[in-house]
């Protein structure tokens, strides 16, 4: 495990995960802990090299506002306060906080007054991302003001002797120029962290830890072929290969060739030594879905059937000791910090643990962000197409075929989607689009092909840009690319005579059509 570590104290800010990522991008391990679980004793136990207070929505002086044990300031550990965290630091150490006469939101020109601390990389006037209605009107004793704006007298303050640093703006967001360098300076120069958070050492220590925990026990993993469960499979295979059984349910709603690709990687024995069970259950799912058109009913049927198939297969295996899950850090953070292992219903479509006889859960990725999971996958030798895979919903193509699902419609949407993905890759756009896919609308339209009238299906193309999938906008795909995709789909996919491009943002739309 990494030696150096930064503790991030969460006061409810919206960019907290970004702070943790920025720290890890410096090669330094970080964890986010809720403010009400942090006091001097817990900090001493965690033994961080530095502490970062995040932003938050409240007023530091407001009744019931999140606060912090003052004992933390006496531990001799450097502290960086960001936004609310900066105000809280000022407030607790004897400065003053007031409601700002003018709030600042978004890009703001910040004048840098002192580059002797963490702002060394700043421009003299540095564009920063602000989001605050209170401000520090007077810093505590011992602090110098390092930055200001027209409306904010203390946009930065530092007490280098005691190791206290604060910025009113958000260095963690990309809109703040040199922001990552400010964080880097705090983490490396001020806290003196060594850059020992690397994926190869993480892989090694995790493999070792899993071996110790599992002993000669048996592990079961529901493998979906998505990035997270694939990386868990690879890691467990390296750790306890022959004791691991992966159950891969092909519900007939996967992308073209996906079931074979996953089977080739995990089931062929070429890359990993593990027990692989592939269940071809397409017909079961199609017959359950026959005649069903309502989206939530479809989701429910797919989820329930998935569990049933998994359960039946698991029963054949008998009792297992451990159930492995691909839970990752954002799942843990989003479902509430400090709570015990949460099983996200999205994972492997449904609450599997209730249905399987096992002793304990193992979640080797629970402290990793998605990009770190991908990095780990590469480290473990997974092929790039698996590792860089875009998100794919558990119910699969079932929610990308509007209305009733049939085998024929699955074939159409698989072929159209494969062409779309191929052309996006060929145009070099794959890395810049968050998610893209072809869907099948439930309409037929009139067209003409080779002098004949056609009355066939219409395909919809979707491509979105998003950082968190909570909001998204349609990608501005080059017309030539769309044109080529359209031409290929109508020419190569039987029974499609029309192609639409979905321009809808989220909200009001969602990423998936159902
Ligand atoms: P929506 O459609 O809700 O999608 O805007 C946001 C993100 O979530 C994915 N998604 C799912 N993932 N099970 C999953 O594992 C699901 O039931 C599910 N529904 C949507 C979607 O692909 C997008 O990335």
Coordinates of C-alpha atoms and ligand atoms in Angstrom, one line a residue:
X1 CA 0.0 0.0 0.0
X2 CA 1.1 3.6 -0.6
X3 CA 3.1 5.2 2.2
X4 CA 2.0 8.8 1.6
X5 CA -1.6 9.7 1.9
X6 CA -3.8 12.8 1.9
X7 CA -7.1 12.9 3.9
X8 CA -9.9 14.8 2.2
X9 CA -12.5 16.1 4.6
X10 CA -15.9 16.3 2.9
X11 CA -18.1 19.2 3.7
X12 CA -20.6 18.4 1.0
X13 CA -19.1 20.2 -2.0
X14 CA -19.9 19.1 -5.5
X15 CA -16.3 18.7 -6.7
X16 CA -15.0 16.5 -3.9
X17 CA -14.3 13.5 -6.0
X18 CA -12.3 15.7 -8.3
X19 CA -10.1 16.8 -5.5
X20 CA -9.3 13.1 -4.7
X21 CA -8.6 12.5 -8.3
X22 CA -6.2 15.4 -8.6
X23 CA -4.3 14.2 -5.6
X24 CA -4.1 10.7 -7.0
X25 CA -3.0 12.1 -10.4
X26 CA 0.1 13.4 -8.4
X27 CA 0.8 9.7 -7.6
X28 CA -0.4 10.2 -4.0
X29 CA -3.1 8.1 -2.4
X30 CA -6.1 10.0 -1.1
X31 CA -9.3 9.1 0.7
X32 CA -12.5 11.2 1.3
X33 CA -14.0 11.1 4.8
X34 CA -17.1 12.7 5.9
X35 CA -16.5 15.7 8.2
X36 CA -18.6 14.3 11.0
X37 CA -16.4 11.2 11.2
X38 CA -13.2 13.2 11.4
X39 CA -11.6 14.4 14.6
X40 CA -8.0 14.7 15.9
X41 CA -7.9 11.1 17.0
X42 CA -9.2 9.7 13.7
X43 CA -6.8 11.8 11.8
X44 CA -3.9 10.6 14.0
X45 CA -5.1 7.0 13.3
X46 CA -5.2 7.6 9.5
X47 CA -1.9 9.3 9.7
X48 CA -2.1 11.5 6.6
X49 CA 0.7 13.7 5.3
X50 CA -1.7 16.4 4.6
X51 CA -5.4 17.3 4.9
X52 CA -7.7 19.0 2.4
X53 CA -11.0 20.6 3.5
X54 CA -13.5 20.6 0.6
X55 CA -16.1 23.1 -0.4
X56 CA -19.6 22.9 0.8
X57 CA -23.0 24.6 0.5
X58 CA -23.3 26.2 4.0
X59 CA -22.2 29.3 5.8
X60 CA -19.3 28.5 8.2
X61 CA -20.9 30.7 10.9
X62 CA -24.5 29.4 10.3
X63 CA -26.3 27.4 12.9
X64 CA -25.7 23.7 12.5
X65 CA -23.1 24.3 9.8
X66 CA -20.5 21.5 9.3
X67 CA -17.5 22.2 11.5
X68 CA -14.3 20.6 12.5
X69 CA -12.5 19.5 15.6
X70 CA -10.0 22.4 16.3
X71 CA -7.6 19.8 17.6
X72 CA -6.8 19.0 14.0
X73 CA -5.0 22.3 13.7
X74 CA -2.6 21.3 16.4
X75 CA -1.4 18.0 14.9
X76 CA 1.4 19.6 12.9
X77 CA -0.2 18.3 9.7
X78 CA -0.5 20.8 6.7
X79 CA -4.1 21.7 5.8
X80 CA -5.4 23.1 2.6
X81 CA -8.9 24.7 2.7
X82 CA -10.9 25.1 -0.5
X83 CA -13.9 27.4 -0.7
X84 CA -16.1 26.5 2.3
X85 CA -13.0 24.7 3.7
X86 CA -11.0 28.0 3.4
X87 CA -13.8 29.9 5.2
X88 CA -14.0 27.3 7.9
X89 CA -10.3 27.4 8.4
X90 CA -10.4 31.2 8.7
X91 CA -13.4 31.1 11.0
X92 CA -12.0 28.4 13.4
X93 CA -8.6 30.1 13.6
X94 CA -10.0 33.5 14.5
X95 CA -10.5 35.4 11.2
X96 CA -13.8 36.8 10.0
X97 CA -16.3 35.5 7.5
X98 CA -19.1 37.6 6.1
X99 CA -21.8 37.4 3.4
X100 CA -20.1 38.7 0.3
X101 CA -21.7 41.9 -1.1
X102 CA -21.2 40.4 -4.5
X103 CA -21.2 36.6 -5.0
X104 CA -18.8 35.2 -7.5
X105 CA -19.8 32.3 -9.8
X106 CA -17.9 30.7 -12.6
X107 CA -14.7 32.0 -14.3
X108 CA -13.2 34.9 -12.3
X109 CA -10.0 36.8 -12.8
X110 CA -8.0 36.5 -9.6
X111 CA -5.0 38.8 -8.9
X112 CA -2.1 36.9 -7.3
X113 CA -0.4 38.8 -4.6
X114 CA 2.1 36.3 -3.3
X115 CA 3.6 33.3 -5.1
X116 CA 5.8 32.2 -2.3
X117 CA 3.5 29.3 -1.4
X118 CA 1.3 26.9 -3.3
X119 CA 0.4 29.5 -6.0
X120 CA 3.9 29.6 -7.5
X121 CA 2.7 28.4 -10.9
X122 CA 0.0 31.1 -11.2
X123 CA -0.2 33.8 -13.8
X124 CA -0.2 37.3 -12.3
X125 CA -3.9 37.5 -13.1
X126 CA -5.1 33.9 -13.0
X127 CA -8.5 32.7 -14.2
X128 CA -10.1 30.7 -11.5
X129 CA -13.4 28.9 -10.9
X130 CA -15.4 30.6 -8.1
X131 CA -18.7 29.5 -6.5
X132 CA -19.4 31.4 -3.2
X133 CA -21.7 33.7 -1.5
X134 CA -19.7 34.2 1.8
X135 CA -16.1 35.4 1.9
X136 CA -13.2 35.8 4.2
X137 CA -13.3 39.4 5.2
X138 CA -10.2 39.2 7.4
X139 CA -7.7 36.4 7.6
X140 CA -6.7 35.0 11.0
X141 CA -3.4 36.2 12.6
X142 CA -0.3 34.8 11.1
X143 CA -1.8 34.5 7.5
X144 CA -0.7 36.5 4.5
X145 CA -3.1 37.3 1.7
X146 CA -1.9 35.5 -1.4
X147 CA -4.7 36.5 -3.9
X148 CA -7.7 38.7 -4.2
X149 CA -10.4 39.7 -6.7
X150 CA -12.4 42.9 -7.2
X151 CA -15.2 41.5 -5.0
X152 CA -13.2 39.2 -2.7
X153 CA -10.4 40.6 -0.6
X154 CA -9.1 37.2 0.4
X155 CA -9.1 34.8 -2.6
X156 CA -6.1 33.1 -1.1
X157 CA -4.3 33.1 2.3
X158 CA -1.4 31.2 3.8
X159 CA 0.3 30.7 7.1
X160 CA 3.4 28.8 5.9
X161 CA 4.9 28.6 9.3
X162 CA 2.0 26.5 10.6
X163 CA 1.4 24.8 7.2
X164 CA -2.1 26.3 6.6
X165 CA -3.2 27.2 3.1
X166 CA -6.5 28.3 1.7
X167 CA -8.1 29.3 -1.6
X168 CA -11.5 30.7 -2.1
X169 CA -11.6 29.3 -5.7
X170 CA -11.7 25.7 -6.8
X171 CA -8.3 24.6 -7.9
X172 CA -9.6 21.1 -8.6
X173 CA -11.8 22.0 -11.6
X174 CA -10.3 22.3 -15.1
X175 CA -11.5 25.9 -15.5
X176 CA -9.0 27.1 -12.9
X177 CA -5.8 27.7 -14.8
X178 CA -2.8 26.0 -13.1
X179 CA -5.3 24.6 -10.5
X180 CA -3.8 21.1 -10.7
X181 CA -0.4 22.6 -10.1
X182 CA -1.6 24.4 -6.9
X183 CA -2.8 21.1 -5.6
X184 CA 0.4 19.4 -6.6
X185 CA 2.4 22.0 -4.9
X186 CA 0.5 21.5 -1.7
X187 CA 0.7 17.7 -1.9
X188 CA 4.3 17.4 -2.9
X189 CA 6.1 20.6 -1.8
X190 CA 4.2 21.4 1.4
X191 CA 3.2 17.9 2.6
X192 CA 6.3 16.3 1.1
X193 CA 4.4 13.3 -0.1
X194 CA 6.3 10.6 -2.1
X195 CA 4.6 9.6 -5.3
X196 CA 4.1 6.0 -4.4
X197 CA 0.5 5.5 -5.6
X198 CA 1.1 3.5 -8.7
X199 CA -1.1 0.9 -10.4
X200 CA 1.6 -1.7 -10.6
X201 CA 2.3 -1.7 -6.9
X202 CA -1.5 -1.5 -6.2
X203 CA -2.0 -4.6 -8.3
X204 CA 0.7 -6.5 -6.5
X205 CA -0.5 -5.5 -3.0
X206 CA -4.2 -6.3 -3.9
X207 CA -3.2 -9.7 -5.3
X208 CA -1.4 -10.4 -2.1
X209 CA -4.3 -9.2 0.1
X210 CA -6.8 -11.2 -1.8
X211 CA -4.7 -14.3 -1.5
X212 CA -4.5 -13.9 2.2
X213 CA -8.2 -13.2 2.7
X214 CA -9.4 -16.0 0.4
X215 CA -7.0 -18.6 1.6
X216 CA -8.2 -21.9 0.1
X217 CA -11.8 -20.6 -0.1
X218 CA -13.9 -20.4 -3.3
X219 CA -14.9 -17.2 -5.0
X220 CA -17.8 -16.5 -7.3
X221 CA -18.0 -13.5 -9.6
X222 CA -20.8 -12.4 -11.9
X223 CA -19.0 -11.3 -14.9
X224 CA -20.8 -8.9 -17.2
X225 CA -18.0 -8.0 -19.6
X226 CA -18.1 -4.4 -18.5
X227 CA -14.8 -2.7 -17.4
X228 CA -15.3 -3.1 -13.6
X229 CA -16.2 -6.8 -13.4
X230 CA -13.6 -7.6 -16.1
X231 CA -10.9 -6.0 -14.1
X232 CA -12.0 -7.8 -10.9
X233 CA -11.9 -11.1 -12.8
X234 CA -8.4 -10.4 -14.0
X235 CA -7.2 -9.4 -10.6
X236 CA -8.8 -12.4 -8.9
X237 CA -7.5 -14.7 -11.6
X238 CA -4.0 -13.6 -10.9
X239 CA -4.6 -13.9 -7.2
X240 CA -6.5 -17.2 -6.8
X241 CA -7.2 -18.3 -10.4
X242 CA -8.4 -21.9 -10.0
X243 CA -10.5 -21.1 -6.9
X244 CA -12.4 -18.5 -8.9
X245 CA -15.6 -19.2 -10.8
X246 CA -16.9 -16.5 -13.2
X247 CA -20.5 -16.8 -14.3
X248 CA -21.2 -14.9 -17.5
X249 CA -24.8 -14.7 -18.5
X250 CA -25.4 -13.9 -22.1
X251 CA -28.9 -12.5 -22.0
X252 CA -28.9 -12.0 -25.8
X253 CA -29.0 -8.2 -25.3
X254 CA -25.2 -7.6 -25.6
X255 CA -23.4 -5.8 -28.3
X256 CA -22.4 -7.5 -31.5
X257 CA -19.7 -10.2 -30.8
X258 CA -19.5 -9.1 -27.1
X259 CA -20.4 -12.5 -25.7
X260 CA -17.7 -14.2 -27.8
X261 CA -15.1 -11.6 -27.0
X262 CA -15.7 -11.9 -23.2
X263 CA -15.6 -15.7 -23.5
X264 CA -12.4 -15.6 -25.5
X265 CA -10.7 -13.4 -22.9
X266 CA -11.8 -15.2 -19.8
X267 CA -13.0 -18.6 -21.0
X268 CA -10.3 -19.7 -23.4
X269 CA -7.6 -20.2 -20.8
X270 CA -5.2 -18.2 -22.9
X271 CA -4.9 -15.2 -20.6
X272 CA -6.3 -16.3 -17.3
X273 CA -6.5 -19.6 -15.4
X274 CA -10.0 -19.6 -13.9
X275 CA -13.3 -21.4 -14.1
X276 CA -15.6 -19.8 -16.6
X277 CA -19.2 -20.6 -17.0
X278 CA -21.0 -19.1 -19.9
X279 CA -24.8 -19.3 -19.8
X280 CA -26.5 -18.7 -23.1
X281 CA -29.9 -17.6 -22.0
X282 CA -31.0 -15.4 -25.0
X283 CA -34.1 -17.4 -25.8
X284 CA -35.2 -17.3 -22.2
X285 CA -35.0 -13.6 -22.1
X286 CA -36.6 -13.1 -25.5
X287 CA -39.6 -15.2 -24.6
X288 CA -40.0 -13.4 -21.3
X289 CA -39.9 -10.1 -23.2
X290 CA -42.3 -11.1 -25.9
X291 CA -45.2 -8.6 -26.2
X292 CA -43.8 -6.3 -23.4
X293 CA -43.4 -2.7 -24.5
X294 CA -43.4 -0.7 -21.3
X295 CA -39.8 0.3 -20.4
X296 CA -39.9 -0.2 -16.7
X297 CA -41.6 -3.6 -17.1
X298 CA -38.8 -4.6 -19.6
X299 CA -36.1 -3.5 -17.1
X300 CA -37.8 -5.5 -14.3
X301 CA -38.1 -8.6 -16.4
X302 CA -34.5 -8.5 -17.5
X303 CA -33.3 -7.8 -14.0
X304 CA -35.3 -10.6 -12.5
X305 CA -34.5 -13.1 -15.2
X306 CA -30.9 -12.3 -14.8
X307 CA -31.0 -13.1 -11.1
X308 CA -32.8 -16.3 -11.8
X309 CA -30.3 -17.5 -14.3
X310 CA -27.4 -16.5 -12.0
X311 CA -29.0 -18.1 -9.0
X312 CA -29.6 -21.4 -10.9
X313 CA -26.1 -21.5 -12.0
X314 CA -24.7 -20.6 -8.6
X315 CA -26.7 -23.4 -7.1
X316 CA -25.0 -25.9 -9.3
X317 CA -21.7 -24.6 -8.1
X318 CA -22.7 -25.1 -4.5
X319 CA -21.6 -23.1 -1.6
X320 CA -19.0 -20.4 -2.2
X321 CA -17.1 -18.5 0.4
X322 CA -16.8 -15.2 -1.3
X323 CA -18.9 -13.2 -3.7
X324 CA -16.7 -10.8 -5.6
X325 CA -18.2 -7.5 -6.8
X326 CA -16.9 -4.7 -9.1
X327 CA -17.9 -1.9 -6.8
X328 CA -15.7 1.2 -7.4
X329 CA -15.0 4.3 -5.3
X330 CA -17.6 6.6 -6.8
X331 CA -20.3 3.9 -6.0
X332 CA -19.2 4.1 -2.4
X333 CA -19.1 7.8 -2.2
X334 CA -22.4 8.3 -4.0
X335 CA -24.2 5.8 -1.7
X336 CA -23.0 7.6 1.4
X337 CA -19.6 7.8 3.0
X338 CA -18.6 5.5 5.9
X339 CA -21.5 3.2 5.4
X340 CA -20.7 -0.5 5.2
X341 CA -20.2 -2.1 1.8
X342 CA -23.1 -1.0 -0.4
X343 CA -24.2 -3.2 -3.2
X344 CA -25.2 -1.1 -6.1
X345 CA -28.2 -2.4 -7.8
X346 CA -26.8 -1.4 -11.2
X347 CA -24.0 -3.9 -10.7
X348 CA -24.7 -7.0 -12.7
X349 CA -28.3 -6.1 -12.8
X350 CA -29.9 -6.6 -9.4
X351 CA -29.2 -7.4 -5.8
X352 CA -27.4 -10.7 -6.3
X353 CA -26.2 -11.2 -2.8
X354 CA -29.7 -12.1 -1.5
X355 CA -29.9 -15.0 -3.8
X356 CA -26.5 -16.6 -3.4
X357 CA -25.1 -18.6 -0.6
X358 CA -21.8 -17.0 0.4
X359 CA -19.9 -15.9 3.5
X360 CA -18.4 -12.6 2.6
X361 CA -18.1 -10.0 -0.2
X362 CA -14.8 -9.0 -1.7
X363 CA -14.6 -5.7 -3.6
X364 CA -11.0 -5.2 -4.6
X365 CA -11.7 -2.0 -6.6
X366 CA -13.6 -0.2 -3.9
X367 CA -11.0 2.5 -3.5
X368 CA -10.4 3.2 -7.2
X369 CA -11.8 5.7 -9.6
X370 CA -12.9 4.6 -13.1
X371 CA -9.7 5.8 -14.8
X372 CA -7.6 4.0 -12.2
X373 CA -9.7 0.8 -12.8
X374 CA -8.9 1.0 -16.5
X375 CA -5.2 1.6 -15.7
X376 CA -5.2 -1.4 -13.4
X377 CA -6.9 -3.5 -16.2
X378 CA -4.0 -2.6 -18.5
X379 CA -1.6 -3.5 -15.8
X380 CA -3.2 -6.9 -15.5
X381 CA -2.9 -7.6 -19.2
X382 CA -6.6 -7.1 -20.3
X383 CA -7.0 -6.2 -24.0
X384 CA -7.5 -2.5 -24.7
X385 CA -11.0 -3.0 -26.2
X386 CA -12.2 -4.4 -22.9
X387 CA -10.4 -1.8 -20.7
X388 CA -11.5 1.3 -22.6
X389 CA -15.0 0.1 -23.1
X390 CA -17.7 2.7 -22.7
X391 CA -20.5 2.3 -20.1
X392 CA -23.1 -0.2 -21.1
X393 CA -26.4 -0.5 -19.1
X394 CA -27.2 -3.8 -17.4
X395 CA -30.4 -4.3 -19.3
X396 CA -28.3 -3.9 -22.4
X397 CA -29.9 -3.6 -25.8
X398 CA -33.3 -4.3 -24.1
X399 CA -33.5 -0.6 -23.4
X400 CA -32.1 0.4 -26.8
X401 CA -34.9 -1.2 -28.7
X402 CA -37.9 0.9 -28.1
X403 CA -41.0 -1.2 -27.6
X404 CA -41.1 -4.9 -27.9
X405 CA -37.8 -6.8 -28.1
X406 CA -37.4 -9.6 -30.6
X407 CA -34.4 -11.6 -31.8
X408 CA -34.7 -9.9 -35.2
X409 CA -34.6 -6.4 -33.7
X410 CA -31.6 -7.3 -31.6
X411 CA -29.8 -8.4 -34.8
X412 CA -30.6 -5.0 -36.4
X413 CA -29.5 -2.9 -33.5
X414 CA -26.3 -5.0 -33.0
X415 CA -25.3 -4.5 -36.7
X416 CA -26.1 -0.8 -36.8
X417 CA -24.3 -0.2 -33.5
X418 CA -21.2 -2.1 -34.7
X419 CA -21.0 0.1 -37.8
X420 CA -21.5 3.2 -35.8
X421 CA -18.7 2.2 -33.3
X422 CA -16.4 1.2 -36.2
X423 CA -16.8 4.6 -37.9
X424 CA -16.4 6.6 -34.7
X425 CA -13.2 4.7 -34.0
X426 CA -12.0 5.2 -37.6
X427 CA -12.6 8.9 -37.3
X428 CA -10.5 9.0 -34.1
X429 CA -13.4 10.2 -32.0
X430 CA -13.9 7.3 -29.6
X431 CA -11.9 9.0 -26.8
X432 CA -13.7 12.3 -26.9
X433 CA -17.3 11.0 -26.7
X434 CA -18.5 9.8 -23.3
X435 CA -21.1 7.3 -24.6
X436 CA -22.5 6.5 -28.1
X437 CA -24.7 3.8 -29.5
X438 CA -27.3 3.0 -32.1
X439 CA -30.9 2.3 -31.0
X440 CA -33.9 1.0 -32.8
X441 CA -37.0 3.2 -32.8
X442 CA -40.4 1.6 -32.8
X443 CA -41.4 3.1 -36.1
X444 CA -41.3 2.1 -39.7
X445 CA -41.0 4.7 -42.4
X446 CA -41.5 4.7 -46.2
X447 CA -38.4 4.9 -48.3
X448 CA -37.2 4.0 -51.8
X449 CA -34.3 1.6 -52.6
X450 CA -33.4 0.5 -56.1
X451 CA -36.7 1.9 -57.5
X452 CA -38.7 -0.1 -55.0
X453 CA -40.8 1.2 -52.2
X454 CA -39.6 0.1 -48.8
X455 CA -41.4 0.2 -45.5
X456 CA -38.7 -0.5 -42.9
X457 CA -37.2 0.4 -39.5
X458 CA -35.7 3.7 -38.4
X459 CA -32.4 3.6 -36.4
X460 CA -31.5 6.4 -34.0
X461 CA -27.9 7.3 -33.3
X462 CA -27.0 8.8 -29.9
X463 CA -23.7 10.3 -28.8
X464 CA -23.2 12.3 -25.6
X465 CA -20.6 14.3 -23.8
X466 CA -20.8 14.2 -20.0
X467 CA -18.5 14.1 -17.0
X468 CA -20.8 12.4 -14.6
X469 CA -23.8 11.1 -16.6
X470 CA -26.1 13.2 -14.4
X471 CA -26.3 15.9 -17.1
X472 CA -25.1 15.5 -20.7
X473 CA -25.2 17.2 -24.1
X474 CA -25.4 15.7 -27.5
X475 CA -21.9 15.5 -29.2
X476 CA -21.3 17.7 -32.2
X477 CA -20.3 14.9 -34.5
X478 CA -18.8 15.8 -37.8
X479 CA -21.4 15.7 -40.6
X480 CA -19.2 13.5 -42.8
X481 CA -18.9 10.9 -40.0
X482 CA -22.7 10.9 -39.5
X483 CA -23.2 10.7 -43.2
X484 CA -20.9 7.7 -43.6
X485 CA -22.6 5.9 -40.7
X486 CA -26.0 6.6 -42.2
X487 CA -24.9 5.3 -45.7
X488 CA -23.4 2.2 -44.3
X489 CA -26.3 1.4 -42.0
X490 CA -29.0 1.7 -44.7
X491 CA -26.8 -0.3 -47.1
X492 CA -25.5 -3.0 -44.9
X493 CA -28.2 -3.6 -42.3
X494 CA -31.3 -5.4 -43.6
X495 CA -34.6 -3.8 -43.0
X496 CA -33.3 -0.3 -42.1
X497 CA -34.2 2.5 -44.4
X498 CA -33.7 5.6 -42.3
X499 CA -31.3 7.0 -39.7
X500 CA -31.9 9.7 -37.1
X501 CA -29.4 11.6 -34.9
X502 CA -30.7 12.4 -31.4
X503 CA -29.9 16.0 -30.4
X504 CA -31.5 15.9 -27.0
X505 CA -29.5 16.9 -24.0
X506 CA -30.0 15.5 -20.5
X507 CA -32.2 16.9 -19.0
X508 CA -34.8 16.8 -20.5
X509 CA -33.7 13.5 -22.2
X510 CA -31.7 10.7 -20.6
X511 CA -28.7 9.0 -22.0
X512 CA -30.6 5.9 -22.8
X513 CA -33.9 6.1 -24.7
X514 CA -35.8 3.9 -22.2
Ligands
LIG1 P1 -29.6 7.5 -18.2 O1 -30.3 6.9 -19.3 O2 -30.2 7.3 -16.8 O3 -28.1 6.8 -18.1 O4 -29.3 9.0 -18.5 C1 -27.0 7.3 -17.4 C2 -25.9 6.3 -17.4 O5 -26.4 5.1 -16.8 C3 -26.4 4.0 -17.7 N1 -27.6 3.2 -17.3 C4 -27.5 2.0 -16.7 N2 -26.5 1.3 -16.2 N3 -28.0 -0.4 -15.4 C5 -26.7 0.1 -15.6 O6 -25.7 -0.6 -15.2 C6 -29.1 0.3 -15.8 O7 -30.2 -0.1 -15.6 C7 -28.8 1.6 -16.5 N4 -29.6 2.5 -17.0 C8 -28.8 3.5 -17.5 C9 -26.4 4.6 -19.0 O8 -25.9 3.7 -20.0 C10 -25.6 5.8 -18.9 O9 -24.2 5.5 -18.9

